[in-house]
Coordinates of C-alpha atoms in Angstrom, one line a residue:
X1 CA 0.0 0.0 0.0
X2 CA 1.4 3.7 -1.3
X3 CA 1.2 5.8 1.9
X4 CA 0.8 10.0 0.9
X5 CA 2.8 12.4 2.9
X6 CA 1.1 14.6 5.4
X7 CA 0.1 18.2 3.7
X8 CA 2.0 21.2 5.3
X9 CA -0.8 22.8 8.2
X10 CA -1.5 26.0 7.3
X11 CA -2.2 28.3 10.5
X12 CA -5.9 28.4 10.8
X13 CA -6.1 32.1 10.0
X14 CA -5.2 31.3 6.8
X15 CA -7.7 28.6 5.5
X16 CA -10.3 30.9 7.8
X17 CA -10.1 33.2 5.2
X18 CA -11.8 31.4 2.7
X19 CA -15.4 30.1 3.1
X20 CA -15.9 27.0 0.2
X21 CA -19.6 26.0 0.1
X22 CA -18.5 22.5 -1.8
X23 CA -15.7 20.4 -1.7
X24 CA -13.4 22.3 -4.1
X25 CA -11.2 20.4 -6.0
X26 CA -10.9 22.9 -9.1
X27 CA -8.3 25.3 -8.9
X28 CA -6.7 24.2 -12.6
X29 CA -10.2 26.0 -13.3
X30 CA -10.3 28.8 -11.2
X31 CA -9.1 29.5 -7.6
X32 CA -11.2 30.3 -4.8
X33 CA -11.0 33.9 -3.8
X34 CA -9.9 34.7 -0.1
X35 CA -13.0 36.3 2.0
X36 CA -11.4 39.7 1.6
X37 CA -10.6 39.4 -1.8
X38 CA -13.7 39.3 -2.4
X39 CA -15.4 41.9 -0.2
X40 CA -13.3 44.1 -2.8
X41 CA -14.7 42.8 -5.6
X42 CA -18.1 43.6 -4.4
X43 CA -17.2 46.7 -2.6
X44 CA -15.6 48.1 -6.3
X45 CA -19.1 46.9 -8.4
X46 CA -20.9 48.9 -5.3
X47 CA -18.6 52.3 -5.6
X48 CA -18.8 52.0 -9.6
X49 CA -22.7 51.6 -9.3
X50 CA -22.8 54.6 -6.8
X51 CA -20.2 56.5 -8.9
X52 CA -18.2 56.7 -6.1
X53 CA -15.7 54.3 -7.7
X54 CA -11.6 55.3 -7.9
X55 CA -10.0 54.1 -11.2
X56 CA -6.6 56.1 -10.7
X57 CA -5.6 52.5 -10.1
X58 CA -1.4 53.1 -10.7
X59 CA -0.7 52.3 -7.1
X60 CA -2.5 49.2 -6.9
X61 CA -1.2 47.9 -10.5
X62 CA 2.2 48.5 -9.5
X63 CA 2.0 46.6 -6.0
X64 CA 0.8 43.5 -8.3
X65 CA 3.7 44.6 -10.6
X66 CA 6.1 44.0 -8.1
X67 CA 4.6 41.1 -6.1
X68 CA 4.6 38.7 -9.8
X69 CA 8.2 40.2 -9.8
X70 CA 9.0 38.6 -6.5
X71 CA 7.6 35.2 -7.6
X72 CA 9.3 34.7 -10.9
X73 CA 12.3 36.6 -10.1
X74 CA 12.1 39.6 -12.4
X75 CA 12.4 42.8 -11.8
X76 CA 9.0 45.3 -11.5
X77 CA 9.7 47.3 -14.4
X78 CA 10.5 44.1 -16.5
X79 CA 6.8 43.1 -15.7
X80 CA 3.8 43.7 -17.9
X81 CA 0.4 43.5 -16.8
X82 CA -3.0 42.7 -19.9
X83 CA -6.3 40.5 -19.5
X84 CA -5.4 37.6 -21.1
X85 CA -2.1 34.6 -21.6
X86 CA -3.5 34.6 -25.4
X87 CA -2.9 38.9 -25.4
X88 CA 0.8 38.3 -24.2
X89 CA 2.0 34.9 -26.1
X90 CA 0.9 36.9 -29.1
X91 CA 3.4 39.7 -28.4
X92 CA 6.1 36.8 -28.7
X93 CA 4.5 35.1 -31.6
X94 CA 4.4 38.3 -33.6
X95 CA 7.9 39.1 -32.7
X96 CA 9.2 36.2 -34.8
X97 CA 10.1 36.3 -37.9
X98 CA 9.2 34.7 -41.2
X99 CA 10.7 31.1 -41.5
X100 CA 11.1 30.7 -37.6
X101 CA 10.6 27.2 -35.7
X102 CA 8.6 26.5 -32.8
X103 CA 8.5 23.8 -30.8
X104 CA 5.6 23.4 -27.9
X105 CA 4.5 19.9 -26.2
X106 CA 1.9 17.7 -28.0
X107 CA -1.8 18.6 -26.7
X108 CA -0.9 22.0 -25.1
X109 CA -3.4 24.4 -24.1
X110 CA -4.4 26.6 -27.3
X111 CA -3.8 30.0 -25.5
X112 CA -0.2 29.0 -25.5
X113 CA 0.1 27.5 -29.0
X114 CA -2.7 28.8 -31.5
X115 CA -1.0 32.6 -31.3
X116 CA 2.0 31.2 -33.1
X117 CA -0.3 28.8 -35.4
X118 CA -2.2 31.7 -36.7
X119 CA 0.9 32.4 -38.6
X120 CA 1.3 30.7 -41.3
X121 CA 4.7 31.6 -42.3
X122 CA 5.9 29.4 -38.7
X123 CA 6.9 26.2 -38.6
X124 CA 5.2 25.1 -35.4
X125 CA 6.4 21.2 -34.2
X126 CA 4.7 19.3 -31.5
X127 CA 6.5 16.9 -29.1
X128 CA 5.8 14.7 -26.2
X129 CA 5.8 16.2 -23.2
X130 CA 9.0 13.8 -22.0
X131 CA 10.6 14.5 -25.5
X132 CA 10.5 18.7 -25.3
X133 CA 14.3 19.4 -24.0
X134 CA 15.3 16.6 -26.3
X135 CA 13.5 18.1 -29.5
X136 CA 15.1 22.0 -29.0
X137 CA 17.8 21.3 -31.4
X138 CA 19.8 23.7 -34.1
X139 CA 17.1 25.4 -36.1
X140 CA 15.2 25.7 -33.4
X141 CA 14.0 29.1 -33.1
X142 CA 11.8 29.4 -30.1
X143 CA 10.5 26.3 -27.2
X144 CA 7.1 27.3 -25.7
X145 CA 5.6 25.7 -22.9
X146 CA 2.8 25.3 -19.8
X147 CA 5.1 24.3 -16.8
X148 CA 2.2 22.5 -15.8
X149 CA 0.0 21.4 -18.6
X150 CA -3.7 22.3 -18.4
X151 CA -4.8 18.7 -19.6
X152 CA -3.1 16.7 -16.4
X153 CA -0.8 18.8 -14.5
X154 CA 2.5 17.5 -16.6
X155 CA 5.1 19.4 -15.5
X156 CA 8.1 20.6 -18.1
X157 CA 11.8 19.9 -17.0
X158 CA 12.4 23.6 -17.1
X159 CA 16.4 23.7 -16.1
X160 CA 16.5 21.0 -19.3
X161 CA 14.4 22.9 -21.5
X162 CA 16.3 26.0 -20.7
X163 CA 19.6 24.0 -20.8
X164 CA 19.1 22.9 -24.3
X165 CA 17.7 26.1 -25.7
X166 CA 20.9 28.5 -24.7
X167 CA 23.4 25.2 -26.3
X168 CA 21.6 26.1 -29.4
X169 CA 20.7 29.9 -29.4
X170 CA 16.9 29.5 -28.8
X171 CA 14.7 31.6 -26.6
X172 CA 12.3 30.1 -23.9
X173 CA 8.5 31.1 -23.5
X174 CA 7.0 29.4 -20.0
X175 CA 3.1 29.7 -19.3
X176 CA 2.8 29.6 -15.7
X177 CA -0.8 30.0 -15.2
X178 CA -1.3 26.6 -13.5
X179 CA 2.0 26.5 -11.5
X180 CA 2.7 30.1 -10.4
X181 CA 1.1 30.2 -6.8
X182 CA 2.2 26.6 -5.7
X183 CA 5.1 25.7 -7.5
X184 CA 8.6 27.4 -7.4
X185 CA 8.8 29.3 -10.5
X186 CA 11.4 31.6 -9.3
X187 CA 14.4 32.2 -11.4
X188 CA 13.5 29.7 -14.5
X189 CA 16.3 30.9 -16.9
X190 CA 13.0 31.3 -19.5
X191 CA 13.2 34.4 -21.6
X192 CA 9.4 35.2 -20.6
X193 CA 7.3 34.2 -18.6
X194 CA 3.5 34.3 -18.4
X195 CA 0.3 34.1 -16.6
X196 CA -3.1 34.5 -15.4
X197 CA -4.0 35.8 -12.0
X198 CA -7.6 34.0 -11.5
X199 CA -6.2 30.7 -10.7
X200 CA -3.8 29.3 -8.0
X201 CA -2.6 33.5 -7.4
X202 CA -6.4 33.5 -6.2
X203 CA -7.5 36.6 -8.1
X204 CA -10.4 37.8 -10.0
X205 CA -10.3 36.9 -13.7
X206 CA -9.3 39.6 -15.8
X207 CA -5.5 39.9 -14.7
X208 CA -2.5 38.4 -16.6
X209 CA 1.3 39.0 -16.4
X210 CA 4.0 39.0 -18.2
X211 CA 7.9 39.5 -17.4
X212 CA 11.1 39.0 -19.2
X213 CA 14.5 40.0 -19.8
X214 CA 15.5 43.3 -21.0
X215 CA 17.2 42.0 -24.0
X216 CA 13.6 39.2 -25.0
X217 CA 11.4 42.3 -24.0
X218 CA 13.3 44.7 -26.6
X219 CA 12.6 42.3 -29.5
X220 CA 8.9 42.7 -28.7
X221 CA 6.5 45.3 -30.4
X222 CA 3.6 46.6 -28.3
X223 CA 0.3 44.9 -30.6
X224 CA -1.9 47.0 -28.2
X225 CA -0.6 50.2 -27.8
X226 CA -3.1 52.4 -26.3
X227 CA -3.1 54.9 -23.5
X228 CA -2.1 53.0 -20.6
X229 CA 0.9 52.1 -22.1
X230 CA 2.5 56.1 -21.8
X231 CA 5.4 57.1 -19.9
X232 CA 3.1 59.0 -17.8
X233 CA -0.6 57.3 -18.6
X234 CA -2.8 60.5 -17.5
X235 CA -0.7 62.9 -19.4
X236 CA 0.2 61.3 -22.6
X237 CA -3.3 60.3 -23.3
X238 CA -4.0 62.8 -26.2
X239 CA -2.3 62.8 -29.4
X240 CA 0.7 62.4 -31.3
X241 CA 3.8 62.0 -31.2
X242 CA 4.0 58.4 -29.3
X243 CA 5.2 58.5 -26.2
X244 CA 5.1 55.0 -24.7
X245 CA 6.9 54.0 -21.1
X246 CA 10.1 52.6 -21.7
X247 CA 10.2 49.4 -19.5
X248 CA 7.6 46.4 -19.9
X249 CA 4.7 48.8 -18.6
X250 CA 4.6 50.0 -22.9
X251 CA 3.0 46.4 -23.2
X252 CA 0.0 47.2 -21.0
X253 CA -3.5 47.0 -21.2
X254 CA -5.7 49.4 -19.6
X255 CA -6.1 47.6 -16.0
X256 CA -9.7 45.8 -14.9
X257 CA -10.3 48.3 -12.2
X258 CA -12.3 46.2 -10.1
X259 CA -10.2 43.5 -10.1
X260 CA -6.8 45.3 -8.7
X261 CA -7.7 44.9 -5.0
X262 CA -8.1 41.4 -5.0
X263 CA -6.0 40.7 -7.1
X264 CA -3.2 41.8 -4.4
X265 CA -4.8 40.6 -1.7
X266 CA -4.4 37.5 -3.1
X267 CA -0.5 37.6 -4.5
X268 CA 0.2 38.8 -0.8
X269 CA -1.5 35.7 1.0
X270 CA 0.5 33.6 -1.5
X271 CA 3.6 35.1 -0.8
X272 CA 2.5 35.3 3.2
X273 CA 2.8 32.0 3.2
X274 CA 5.3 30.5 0.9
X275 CA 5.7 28.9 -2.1
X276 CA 7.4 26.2 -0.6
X277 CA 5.7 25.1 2.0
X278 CA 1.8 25.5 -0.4
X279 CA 3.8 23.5 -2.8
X280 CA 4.6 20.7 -0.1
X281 CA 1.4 20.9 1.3
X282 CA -0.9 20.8 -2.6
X283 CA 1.8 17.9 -4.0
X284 CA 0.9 15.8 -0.7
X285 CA -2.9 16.6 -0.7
X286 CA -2.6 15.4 -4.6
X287 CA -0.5 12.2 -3.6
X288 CA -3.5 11.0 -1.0
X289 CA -5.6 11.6 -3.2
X290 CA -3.0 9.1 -6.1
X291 CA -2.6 6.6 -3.3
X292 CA -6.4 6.6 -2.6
X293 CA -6.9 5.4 -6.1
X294 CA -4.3 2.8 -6.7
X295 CA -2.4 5.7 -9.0
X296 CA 1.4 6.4 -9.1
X297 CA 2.4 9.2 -6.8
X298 CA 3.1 12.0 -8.5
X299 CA 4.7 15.7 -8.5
X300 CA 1.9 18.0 -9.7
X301 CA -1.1 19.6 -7.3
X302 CA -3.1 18.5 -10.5
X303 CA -4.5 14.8 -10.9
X304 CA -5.7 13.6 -13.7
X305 CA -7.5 10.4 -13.8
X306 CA -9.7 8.2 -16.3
X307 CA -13.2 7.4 -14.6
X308 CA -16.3 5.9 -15.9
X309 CA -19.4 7.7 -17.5
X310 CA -21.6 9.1 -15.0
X311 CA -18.5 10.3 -12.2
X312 CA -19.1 13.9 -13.1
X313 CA -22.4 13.9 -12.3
X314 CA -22.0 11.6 -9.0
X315 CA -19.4 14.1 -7.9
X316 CA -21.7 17.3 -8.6
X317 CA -24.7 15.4 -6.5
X318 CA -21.8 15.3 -3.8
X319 CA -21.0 18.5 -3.9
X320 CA -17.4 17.6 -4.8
X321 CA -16.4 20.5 -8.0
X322 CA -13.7 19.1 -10.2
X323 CA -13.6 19.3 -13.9
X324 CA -13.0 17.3 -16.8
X325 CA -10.4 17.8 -19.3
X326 CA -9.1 16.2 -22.7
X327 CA -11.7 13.3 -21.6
X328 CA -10.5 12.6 -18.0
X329 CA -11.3 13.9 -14.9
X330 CA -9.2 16.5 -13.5
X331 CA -8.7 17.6 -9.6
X332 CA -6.6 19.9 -8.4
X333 CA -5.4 21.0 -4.8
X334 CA -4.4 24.1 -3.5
X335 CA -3.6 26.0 0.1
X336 CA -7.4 25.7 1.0
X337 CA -8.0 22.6 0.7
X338 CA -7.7 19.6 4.1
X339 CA -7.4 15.8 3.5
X340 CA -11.3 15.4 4.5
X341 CA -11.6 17.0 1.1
X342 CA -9.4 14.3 -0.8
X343 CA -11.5 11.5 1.7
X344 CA -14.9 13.0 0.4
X345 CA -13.5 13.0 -3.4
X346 CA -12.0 9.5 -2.3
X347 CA -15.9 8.2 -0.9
X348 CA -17.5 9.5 -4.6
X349 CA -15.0 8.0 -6.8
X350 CA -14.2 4.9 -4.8
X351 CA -17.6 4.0 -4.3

């Protein structure tokens, strides 16, 4: 019998600040929202509907600025912020030129490969996940990548990937919108990274990131230039000549206003705790719930499992919110969730 280690206990103020009405297991989906996160959400809609709401939102775009900064190890001003991965892979795949080679894993999510399959003057090649250092060879222009794949929770060998992109002059492109927030994604070597906010970084949807190095964010051409994207937003919103910011902040979109506020509140509970010790404590939740049905353990805080017809609808009746995904059943654990959550997923499937 395969024995799960013991998840990481959170101090009690910490899952107290969430208030799940089901068993939630979806996180791959969208994360749950801490309580205060979402008193801000609600109190923004309220000021907006009383006219009473404040959209000079610099402050609060730049404290999210910095905090994605701190958990991919990039500096603030080599952080942009827009509304969507799709937005910000396209800034890369438009900065390629004619003739260039991409290689992404086979069955990746289409927000990180369809921008760069819309041109057709790419060569785009699709690998097995196993295969992806392995496959970034000469010719090779550009490797692009989930760390952890949408489908099943895969996770890329990113010091390989890396590795055997700078032995043959290739950049590196890492979604991180289903690892940042439990996985360390700190220092990856990638040329950029990206992400969404609304899943394990528990924000509202409608916030996505993306940072790189000065030299990868210099070959880039703001797609979307519009006027939150000046040197000095407020006063270079009028006219000609352009006068954009110089660091990443050209690439902006105009900011979701309501969204800001919890969106920091939580990156800051996230990096409260630790990235670490969420990451030991999701991996073991994931593993109980592996070992509870006679799967190998695993490294991922996503599971993905084959189950018969009809477990969807048995876990709904239980009040157990997973997902499915390329035809399997998909779970996914994060800081909120206890082991009487895996042992109620465990009762459903198991029965």
């Amino acid at each position: 019998m395969t024995i799960a280690p013991t998840p990481v206990q959170f101090p009690a103020v910490a899952r107290e600040m969430f208030a799940p009405a089901v068993t939630y297991l979806n996180t791959a989906s969208y994360g749950l929202l801490p309580k205060p996160g979402a008193a801000a959400l609600a109190e923004a809609a309220e000021r907006q509907g009383r006219g009473e709401l404040d959209i000079l939102v610099d402050d609060l775009v730049h404290e999210c600025r910095v905090a994605f900064g701190e958990l991919t190890g990039f500096q603030a001003r080599q952080v942009a912020t827009g509304a969507q991965v799709s937005q910000l892979v396209g800034l890369v795949a438009q900065s390629l030129p004619a003739g260039a080679t991409v290689v992404v894993p086979e069955n990746e999510f289409t927000s990180v490969i369809w921008p760069f399959l819309v041109r057709s003057d790419l060569t785009v090649r699709t690998v097995p996940l196993a295969e992806l250092a392995a496959a970034v060879r000469p010719g090779v222009d550009l490797v692009a990548a989930a760390v952890a794949q949408s489908a099943d929770g895969g996770l890329v060998d990113m010091p390989a990937v890396v590795a055997a992109a700078r032995a043959c002059g290739a950049k590196v492109l890492f979604d991180l919108s289903q690892a940042a927030g439990w996985l360390p994604v700190r220092d990856t070597g990638a040329d950029w990274v990206v992400s969404v906010g609304h899943k394990w970084l528990l924000g509202p949807k409608g916030m996505s990131f993306l940072a790189g190095t000065d030299a990868a964010l210099d070959t880039l051409r703001p797609l979307a230039a519009g006027w939150y994207s000046g040197y000095t937003p407020l006063e270079t919103c009028y006219g000609a000549p352009l006068r954009q910011a110089e660091d990443a902040r050209r690439f902006d979109l105009s900011p979701v206003w309501s969204v800001l506020t919890a969106q920091r509140i939580g990156l800051d509970l996230v990096r409260s705790i630790g990235i670490e010790e969420i990451q030991r404590h999701d991996v073991a939740l994931a593993q109980r719930l592996q070992a509870g049905l006679g799967l190998p353990l695993g490294n991922s805080a996503i599971v993905s499992v084959e189950v018969a017809p009809g477990t969807m609808e048995r876990l709904r009746a239980a009040r157990v919110a997973g997902s499915v995904r390329d035809g399997r059943l998909r779970l996914a654990c994060h800081l909120y969730n206890t082991e009487a959550d895996i042992d109620r997923a465990l009762e459903v499937l198991t029965a």
